[in-house]
Steps between C-alpha positions, in 0.01 A plus 500: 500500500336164634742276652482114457479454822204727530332371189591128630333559855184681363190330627317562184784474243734215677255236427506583122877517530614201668273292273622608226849446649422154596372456137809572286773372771296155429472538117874626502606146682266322233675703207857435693410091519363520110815636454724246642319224357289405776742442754384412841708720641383804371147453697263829449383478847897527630523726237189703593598533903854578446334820294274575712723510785731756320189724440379503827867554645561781292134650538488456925207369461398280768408148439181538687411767265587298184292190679220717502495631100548221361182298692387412168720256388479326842103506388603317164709229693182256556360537212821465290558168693153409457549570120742197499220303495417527128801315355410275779173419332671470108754217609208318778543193301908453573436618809270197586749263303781615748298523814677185654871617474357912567383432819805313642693780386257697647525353839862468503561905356268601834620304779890572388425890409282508857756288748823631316454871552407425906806269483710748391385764711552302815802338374635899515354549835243743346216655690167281548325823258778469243437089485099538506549775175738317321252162496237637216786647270432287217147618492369735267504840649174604609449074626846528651405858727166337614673147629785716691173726658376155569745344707683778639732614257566867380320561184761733345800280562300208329485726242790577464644103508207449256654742217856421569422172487285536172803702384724230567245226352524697192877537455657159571173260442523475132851499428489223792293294373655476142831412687309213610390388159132583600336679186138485580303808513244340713804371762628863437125703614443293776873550630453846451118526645608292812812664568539843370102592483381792243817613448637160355163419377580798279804422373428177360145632389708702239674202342190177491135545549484165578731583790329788618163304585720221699655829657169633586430158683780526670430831643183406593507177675786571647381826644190229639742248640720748688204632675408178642840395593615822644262480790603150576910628501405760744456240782811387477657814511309571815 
């Protein structure tokens, strides 16, 4: 009799397996959230790695190993951001009408997302790595790993503050933003894009096209600003 654990750590079956595992724990947290009537809480992605967690605890199966099977989805990360880019192009024209107000959001969302994490950091007496990982968290993933290679950072703690922090984004931004009487999808996607990346992005994607492309914007330019800015934070740090 095969063993999950066997069948889980098979070179040439664990890729098939964990993908499809990955697959339904994220279409079971988009069923669960349906279910609930959209409630932030219930992210998919929370959802999805709380699942995955459990399989892989009660498989043994080493997260290297599981890192390794499921390189295609890591593949599909650019071009899903990438993708973003089409209800981008729909909604161009309120894009251009808001470009004013957009980029001083823009430009505030960076600088606080950029010099807040440091602050906090070094306001806890955290290590110099810990401070220089934390700084590109409100990037996009992929954008986020790069910046952190960039200036010093480690690469898999920035990703790690990037999809806690889209996580996060995702849970509190929307309910947050109604408590403060703002009701705009387009305030609402470039909240989300600035500050909680994809994973936000996708959340209010769901609910208001409209939203999505300011979301996509978000994601974007932010992802540009950070990278310029980052470099500059670093010599202060020094």
């Amino acid at each position: 009799m095969i063993r999950l654990h066997d069948l889980a750590n098979d070179p040439t079956v664990g890729t098939l397996v964990w993908l499809c595992v990955t697959l339904a724990a994220f279409l079971g947290g988009v069923a669960l959230q349906v279910r609930l009537r959209g409630a932030p809480w219930a992210n998919p992605v929370l959802v999805a790695i709380g699942l995955v967690c459990t399989a892989l605890v009660l498989s043994h199966t080493p997260y290297e190993v599981y890192f390794r099977a499921v390189a295609p989805i890591h593949f599909l990360l650019g071009p899903a951001t990438v993708a973003l880019a089409v209800p981008l192009a729909a909604s161009i024209g309120h894009v251009m009408r808001s470009l004013g107000a957009m980029t001083a959001a823009l430009l505030a969302g960076a600088v606080t997302s950029l010099v807040g994490g440091v602050a906090l950091v070094v306001a806890l007496h955290g290590d110099h790595i810990v401070a220089l990982s934390m700084a590109p968290k409100a990037v996009t993933t992929p954008i986020a790993i790069a910046i952190a290679g960039t200036i010093g950072g480690q690469p898999a703690l920035t990703a790690s503050f990037a999809i806690l922090g889209g996580i996060v984004a995702a849970m509190v931004g929307e309910p947050l933003l109604h408590r403060l009487g703002i009701r705009d999808w387009r305030a609402h996607g470039l909240a989300a894009g600035i500050a909680g990346s994809g994973i936000a992005a996708a959340q209010v994607a769901r609910r208001d096209p409209l939203g999505a492309a300011f979301a996509a914007l978000g994601i974007g330019l932010n992802g540009l600003v950070t990278s310029l800015l980052a470099p500059l934070l670093l010599r202060f740090l020094r």
